CSV table of C-alpha atoms in Angstrom, one decimal:
chain,number,residue,atom,x,y,z
A,1,MET,CA,-0.2,-0.1,-0.4
A,2,PRO,CA,1.3,3.2,-1.1
A,3,ILE,CA,1.7,6.1,1.5
A,4,VAL,CA,-1.5,8.1,1.2
A,5,LEU,CA,-2.4,11.6,2.1
A,6,SER,CA,-5.6,12.3,3.9
A,7,GLU,CA,-8.9,14.3,2.0
A,8,PRO,CA,-11.3,15.6,2.7
A,9,ALA,CA,-14.3,13.4,3.4
A,10,PRO,CA,-18.1,13.5,4.9
A,11,LYS,CA,-18.4,12.9,8.4
A,12,GLY,CA,-17.7,8.7,9.4
A,13,ARG,CA,-16.0,8.2,6.1
A,14,GLY,CA,-12.4,7.1,5.5
A,15,LEU,CA,-9.9,5.2,7.0
A,16,THR,CA,-10.5,3.0,10.4
A,17,ILE,CA,-7.7,2.0,12.4
A,18,LEU,CA,-9.0,-0.8,15.3
A,19,PHE,CA,-5.9,-0.9,18.0
A,20,GLU,CA,-6.1,-3.5,20.9
A,21,LEU,CA,-4.4,-2.4,24.1
A,22,GLU,CA,-0.6,-3.7,23.0
A,23,ASP,CA,-1.5,-1.4,20.0
A,24,LEU,CA,-2.0,1.4,22.5
A,25,ALA,CA,1.5,0.3,24.5
A,26,ARG,CA,3.8,0.4,21.7
A,27,THR,CA,2.7,3.5,19.8
A,28,ARG,CA,5.4,5.9,20.1
A,29,PHE,CA,6.5,9.3,18.5
A,30,ALA,CA,9.4,9.2,16.3
A,31,SER,CA,12.5,10.7,18.3
A,32,ALA,CA,13.7,12.8,15.3
A,33,PRO,CA,12.7,14.4,12.6
A,34,LEU,CA,12.6,12.0,9.4
A,35,PRO,CA,14.6,13.7,6.5
A,36,MET,CA,13.3,11.7,4.0
A,37,TYR,CA,9.6,12.0,4.5
A,38,GLU,CA,10.3,15.5,4.7
A,39,LEU,CA,11.9,15.7,1.6
A,40,VAL,CA,9.4,13.4,-0.3
A,41,PHE,CA,6.4,15.5,1.4
A,42,LYS,CA,8.0,18.6,0.1
A,43,VAL,CA,8.6,17.7,-3.5
A,44,HIS,CA,5.1,15.7,-3.5
A,45,SER,CA,3.4,19.7,-2.5
A,46,GLY,CA,5.2,21.4,-5.5
A,47,ASN,CA,5.8,24.2,-3.5
A,48,TRP,CA,9.5,24.5,-4.7
A,49,ASP,CA,11.5,26.6,-6.8
A,50,ARG,CA,11.2,24.7,-10.5
A,51,LEU,CA,14.2,25.9,-11.4
A,52,LEU,CA,15.5,22.8,-9.1
A,53,LEU,CA,14.1,20.4,-11.3
A,54,PRO,CA,17.3,19.3,-13.4
A,55,GLN,CA,18.6,18.6,-10.3
A,56,ILE,CA,15.7,16.5,-8.4
A,57,ARG,CA,14.0,15.5,-12.0
A,58,PRO,CA,14.4,11.7,-10.9
A,59,LEU,CA,12.6,12.3,-7.7
A,60,ALA,CA,10.0,14.9,-9.3
A,61,GLU,CA,8.7,11.8,-11.6
A,62,LEU,CA,8.3,9.4,-8.8
A,63,VAL,CA,6.7,12.2,-6.7
A,64,ARG,CA,4.2,13.9,-8.0
A,65,PRO,CA,1.3,16.2,-6.9
A,66,GLY,CA,-1.8,14.9,-6.8
A,67,ARG,CA,-0.5,11.0,-6.6
A,68,PHE,CA,-0.1,8.4,-4.0
A,69,ILE,CA,3.6,8.3,-2.7
A,70,PRO,CA,5.4,5.3,-3.3
A,71,ASP,CA,5.9,3.3,-0.8
A,72,PHE,CA,9.7,1.8,-1.5
A,73,PHE,CA,10.3,5.7,-0.3
A,74,ASN,CA,9.6,4.4,3.2
A,75,ALA,CA,12.6,5.1,5.5
A,76,ALA,CA,12.2,5.5,9.2
A,77,ARG,CA,15.5,6.5,9.9
A,78,PRO,CA,16.7,9.8,11.4
A,79,ASP,CA,20.1,9.6,9.4
A,80,PHE,CA,19.7,11.1,5.7
A,81,ASP,CA,22.4,9.0,4.5
A,82,GLU,CA,21.0,5.5,6.0
A,83,ALA,CA,17.4,6.7,4.6
A,84,VAL,CA,19.0,6.7,0.7
A,85,ARG,CA,20.5,3.2,1.5
A,86,GLN,CA,17.3,2.1,2.5
A,87,VAL,CA,15.3,3.7,-0.2
A,88,LEU,CA,17.6,2.5,-3.1
A,89,GLY,CA,18.0,-1.4,-1.4
A,90,VAL,CA,14.1,-1.7,-2.5
A,91,PRO,CA,13.8,-5.0,-4.8
A,92,SER,CA,13.2,-4.0,-8.2
A,93,THR,CA,10.1,-6.4,-8.3
A,94,ARG,CA,8.5,-4.1,-6.0
A,95,VAL,CA,9.9,-0.5,-7.4
A,96,ARG,CA,8.3,-2.3,-11.1
A,97,ASP,CA,5.3,-3.0,-9.6
A,98,GLN,CA,4.3,0.2,-7.7
A,99,ILE,CA,5.6,2.1,-10.5
A,100,ALA,CA,3.1,0.4,-12.9
A,101,SER,CA,0.1,0.1,-11.0
A,102,MET,CA,0.5,4.1,-9.3
A,103,LEU,CA,2.6,5.9,-12.6
A,104,GLY,CA,3.1,4.3,-15.6
A,105,THR,CA,6.5,3.8,-17.6
A,106,THR,CA,5.6,7.4,-19.3
A,107,SER,CA,9.3,8.6,-19.8
A,108,PRO,CA,12.8,7.1,-20.7
A,109,TRP,CA,13.8,7.3,-17.2
A,110,LEU,CA,10.8,5.4,-15.6
A,111,ARG,CA,11.0,3.2,-17.8
A,112,SER,CA,14.9,2.6,-17.3
A,113,PHE,CA,14.2,2.5,-13.1
A,114,ALA,CA,11.2,0.3,-13.1
A,115,ALA,CA,14.1,-2.6,-15.0
A,116,GLY,CA,16.3,-1.6,-12.4
A,117,THR,CA,19.4,-0.5,-14.0
A,118,PRO,CA,21.9,0.9,-12.0
A,119,THR,CA,22.0,3.9,-13.9
A,120,SER,CA,18.9,5.1,-12.5
A,121,ARG,CA,18.9,4.0,-9.3
A,122,GLN,CA,22.4,6.0,-8.9
A,123,ASP,CA,20.2,8.9,-11.0
A,124,LEU,CA,18.0,8.8,-8.0
A,125,ARG,CA,20.4,8.4,-5.6
A,126,SER,CA,21.9,12.1,-6.7
A,127,ALA,CA,18.2,13.2,-6.6
A,128,LEU,CA,17.6,12.4,-3.4
A,129,ASN,CA,21.0,14.4,-2.1
A,130,SER,CA,20.4,17.2,-4.3
A,131,GLY,CA,17.0,17.6,-2.9
A,132,PHE,CA,18.0,17.4,0.8
A,133,ARG,CA,20.7,20.0,0.3
A,134,ASP,CA,18.5,22.1,-1.9
A,135,LEU,CA,15.1,22.1,0.2
A,136,LEU,CA,15.9,21.5,3.4
A,137,GLU,CA,19.3,21.5,4.4
A,138,ASN,CA,19.7,25.1,6.0
A,139,ASN,CA,16.9,24.9,8.2
A,140,TRP,CA,17.5,21.6,9.2
A,141,PRO,CA,18.6,23.1,12.5
A,142,GLU,CA,15.7,25.1,13.1
A,143,THR,CA,12.9,21.7,11.9
A,144,ARG,CA,14.6,19.6,14.3
A,145,GLN,CA,14.2,22.3,17.3
A,146,ALA,CA,10.4,22.1,15.8
A,147,PHE,CA,10.3,18.9,15.7
A,148,ASP,CA,11.4,18.6,19.3
A,149,ALA,CA,8.7,21.3,20.8
A,150,GLU,CA,6.0,19.4,19.1
A,151,VAL,CA,7.3,16.3,20.9
A,152,ARG,CA,7.4,17.9,24.0
A,153,LEU,CA,4.3,19.0,24.1
A,154,ARG,CA,2.2,15.9,23.0
A,155,SER,CA,4.0,14.0,25.3
A,156,SER,CA,2.7,16.3,28.1
A,157,GLN,CA,-0.5,16.0,26.6
A,158,ALA,CA,-0.5,12.5,26.7
A,159,VAL,CA,0.8,12.4,30.1
A,160,MET,CA,-2.5,14.8,31.3
A,161,ARG,CA,-4.8,13.8,29.1
A,162,GLY,CA,-4.7,10.5,27.8
A,163,LEU,CA,-3.1,8.4,24.7
A,164,GLY,CA,-6.8,8.6,23.7
A,165,ASP,CA,-6.9,12.1,23.6
A,166,LEU,CA,-3.6,12.8,21.9
A,167,LEU,CA,-4.5,10.8,19.0
A,168,GLY,CA,-7.9,12.6,18.5
A,169,ASN,CA,-6.3,16.2,18.7
A,170,LEU,CA,-3.5,15.8,16.3
A,171,HIS,CA,-5.3,17.7,13.0
A,172,PRO,CA,-8.8,18.2,12.9
A,173,SER,CA,-9.3,15.1,9.8
A,174,ILE,CA,-8.1,12.9,12.9
A,175,SER,CA,-10.5,11.6,15.9
A,176,TRP,CA,-10.3,9.1,17.9
A,177,THR,CA,-12.9,6.8,19.7
A,178,SER,CA,-11.6,4.1,21.5
A,179,PRO,CA,-10.5,1.8,20.2
A,180,VAL,CA,-10.8,3.4,17.1
A,181,LEU,CA,-8.3,5.6,15.2
A,182,HIS,CA,-10.4,7.7,12.7
A,183,VAL,CA,-8.8,9.2,9.6
A,184,GLU,CA,-10.8,11.3,7.1
A,185,LEU,CA,-10.0,9.9,3.2
A,186,GLY,CA,-12.2,9.5,-0.1
A,187,TRP,CA,-13.2,5.2,0.6
A,188,ASP,CA,-13.4,3.6,3.5
A,189,THR,CA,-12.0,0.9,4.6
A,190,GLU,CA,-11.0,-1.0,8.2
A,191,ILE,CA,-7.2,-1.7,9.4
A,192,SER,CA,-6.5,-3.5,12.7
A,193,LEU,CA,-2.8,-3.4,13.9
A,194,ARG,CA,-2.7,-6.5,15.8
A,195,GLY,CA,-0.5,-5.4,18.1
A,196,THR,CA,2.3,-3.5,16.1
A,197,GLY,CA,1.3,-0.1,17.3
A,198,MET,CA,1.7,3.7,14.7
A,199,LEU,CA,4.9,5.7,14.7
A,200,ILE,CA,3.6,9.3,15.0
A,201,VAL,CA,5.9,10.9,12.9
A,202,PRO,CA,5.3,15.0,13.3
A,203,VAL,CA,6.3,16.7,9.9
A,204,LEU,CA,7.7,20.1,9.0
A,205,ASN,CA,8.0,20.0,5.5
A,206,GLY,CA,5.4,19.9,2.6
A,207,LEU,CA,2.7,18.3,4.4
A,208,THR,CA,-0.9,19.9,5.0
A,209,ARG,CA,-2.8,17.0,6.1
A,210,PRO,CA,-2.4,13.9,7.8
A,211,ALA,CA,-0.9,10.8,5.5
A,212,VAL,CA,-0.7,7.1,6.4
A,213,SER,CA,1.7,4.1,5.6
A,214,MET,CA,0.0,1.2,6.7
A,215,PHE,CA,1.8,-1.8,5.6
A,216,ALA,CA,5.5,-0.1,7.0
A,217,GLU,CA,8.2,-2.5,9.1
A,218,PRO,CA,8.1,-2.6,11.6
A,219,GLN,CA,5.1,-0.9,12.1
A,220,PRO,CA,2.3,1.6,10.7
A,221,LEU,CA,3.7,5.1,9.9
A,222,LEU,CA,1.2,8.3,11.1
A,223,PHE,CA,2.3,11.3,9.7
A,224,TYR,CA,0.4,15.1,10.4
A,225,PRO,CA,1.6,18.5,9.9
A,226,VAL,CA,3.1,20.3,12.2
A,227,ALA,CA,3.0,24.3,10.6
A,228,THR,CA,5.8,26.3,11.2
A,229,PRO,CA,6.4,30.1,10.7
A,230,GLN,CA,7.9,30.8,7.3
A,231,PRO,CA,9.4,34.2,5.8
A,232,GLY,CA,6.9,34.0,3.2
A,233,GLY,CA,3.5,34.1,4.9
A,234,ALA,CA,3.4,38.4,3.8
A,235,SER,CA,-0.3,38.0,2.6
A,236,LEU,CA,-1.3,36.2,5.8
A,237,GLU,CA,0.2,39.0,7.7
A,238,LEU,CA,-1.0,41.9,5.9
A,239,ALA,CA,-4.8,40.4,6.8
A,240,LEU,CA,-4.2,39.7,9.5
A,241,GLY,CA,-1.3,41.8,11.0
A,242,ARG,CA,1.9,40.1,12.6
A,243,THR,CA,1.3,39.2,15.6
A,244,ARG,CA,-2.1,37.4,15.1
A,245,THR,CA,-0.8,35.5,12.4
A,246,LEU,CA,2.2,34.3,14.8
A,247,VAL,CA,-0.8,33.5,17.6
A,248,LEU,CA,-2.7,31.9,14.6
A,249,ARG,CA,0.7,29.8,13.5
A,250,ALA,CA,1.4,28.9,17.3
A,251,LEU,CA,-1.8,27.3,17.7
A,252,THR,CA,-0.9,24.5,15.5
A,253,CYS,CA,0.2,22.9,18.7
A,254,GLU,CA,-2.7,23.0,21.1
A,255,ARG,CA,-1.7,25.9,23.7
A,256,THR,CA,-2.7,27.9,27.2
A,257,THR,CA,-2.9,31.0,27.0
A,258,THR,CA,0.2,31.0,28.9
A,259,GLU,CA,2.3,29.0,26.4
A,260,LEU,CA,0.9,30.9,23.6
A,261,ALA,CA,2.0,34.4,25.4
A,262,LYS,CA,5.3,33.0,26.1
A,263,HIS,CA,5.4,31.0,22.5
A,264,VAL,CA,4.8,34.4,20.6
A,265,GLY,CA,6.5,36.6,23.0
A,266,ILE,CA,3.5,38.6,24.0
A,267,SER,CA,1.5,39.4,27.5
A,268,LEU,CA,-1.0,37.1,28.9
A,269,PRO,CA,-3.9,39.6,28.2
A,270,THR,CA,-2.5,40.5,24.7
A,271,ALA,CA,-3.1,36.5,24.2
A,272,SER,CA,-5.9,36.3,25.4
A,273,GLN,CA,-7.3,38.8,23.2
A,274,HIS,CA,-5.9,37.3,20.1
A,275,ALA,CA,-7.2,33.9,20.8
A,276,THR,CA,-10.3,35.1,21.5
A,277,ALA,CA,-10.5,37.3,17.8
A,278,LEU,CA,-9.3,34.2,16.1
A,279,ARG,CA,-11.9,31.9,18.1
A,280,THR,CA,-14.8,34.2,17.0
A,281,ALA,CA,-13.5,34.6,13.5
A,282,GLY,CA,-13.9,30.2,13.6
A,283,PHE,CA,-10.3,29.5,13.5
A,284,VAL,CA,-9.3,28.4,16.4
A,285,SER,CA,-11.1,26.6,19.6
A,286,THR,CA,-11.0,26.6,23.2
A,287,HIS,CA,-11.9,24.5,25.7
A,288,ARG,CA,-11.1,24.5,29.4
A,289,ASN,CA,-8.9,21.5,31.1
A,290,GLY,CA,-8.7,22.1,35.1
A,291,ARG,CA,-7.8,25.7,35.6
A,292,SER,CA,-6.2,26.4,32.4
A,293,VAL,CA,-8.1,27.4,29.1
A,294,ARG,CA,-6.4,25.6,26.4
A,295,HIS,CA,-6.7,27.2,22.3
A,296,ARG,CA,-6.2,24.8,19.0
A,297,LEU,CA,-6.8,25.7,15.0
A,298,THR,CA,-9.9,24.4,14.1
A,299,ARG,CA,-10.6,22.5,10.3
A,300,ARG,CA,-10.8,26.7,9.3
A,301,GLY,CA,-7.5,27.7,11.3
A,302,TRP,CA,-6.0,24.9,8.9
A,303,GLU,CA,-7.2,26.3,5.6
A,304,LEU,CA,-6.3,29.3,6.2
A,305,LEU,CA,-2.9,28.7,7.4
A,306,ASN,CA,-2.2,26.4,4.4
């Protein structure tokens, strides 16, 4: 099964994942950002400079916007060189089957890669290395910092409110009703984890909706987007103002009003005022947890941001 991105669907329709007690015990977060997925989702988004196409063309031919992502890109390794070796080590028969079913041999290079020629594998190696260098490497320290902050926040949420609550609040298109995790898709399917649990992977680049890879080894993968401030957000800042835009982006992670104020660098009353305005506009939801008030983006907020 390829890597499948979530898509808007009528309520109740999509991927149903059945959890057993052992699955909950084995579900965990990735220990670090996973560069192969960060790169693949970035290229798949189409949001990159086309001047780079000559350097990454083989990768761009395999990862096309609007298509499923071949599962031979599954490489849940925090070291990029190791991830590249894993991708290039996938058996030719699996590569050929995925290309035939998903992409078609529509170019000479794809035909060569599907046939397993050493030259085509080397072409993909060069494209992967160029893609990481040109699209991700300069901002990788910031990616790592944002990833670590997200995992710390989610870990705290799991301790305070339980794993089920955490799973159900990763993204508006993901919901949890014990013992079922539901991810919106354009079709209905049901899968039981059968004791493997899941690896949860926050993604900082390219991804705007959750994605799943249900038959990855040794356990299925659940990806969800974590938005971070980008220097190119001038139009949104023009509409909302810089501070309110920063507040909106900060609430891709659930935060208390105090946490929001500290994250954005504003006073507590100012943070409360901006959160209230965004909630009134339908971009943020707010609920009380004990003595604290917690805020998070709604689906409408995600759509505005992305």
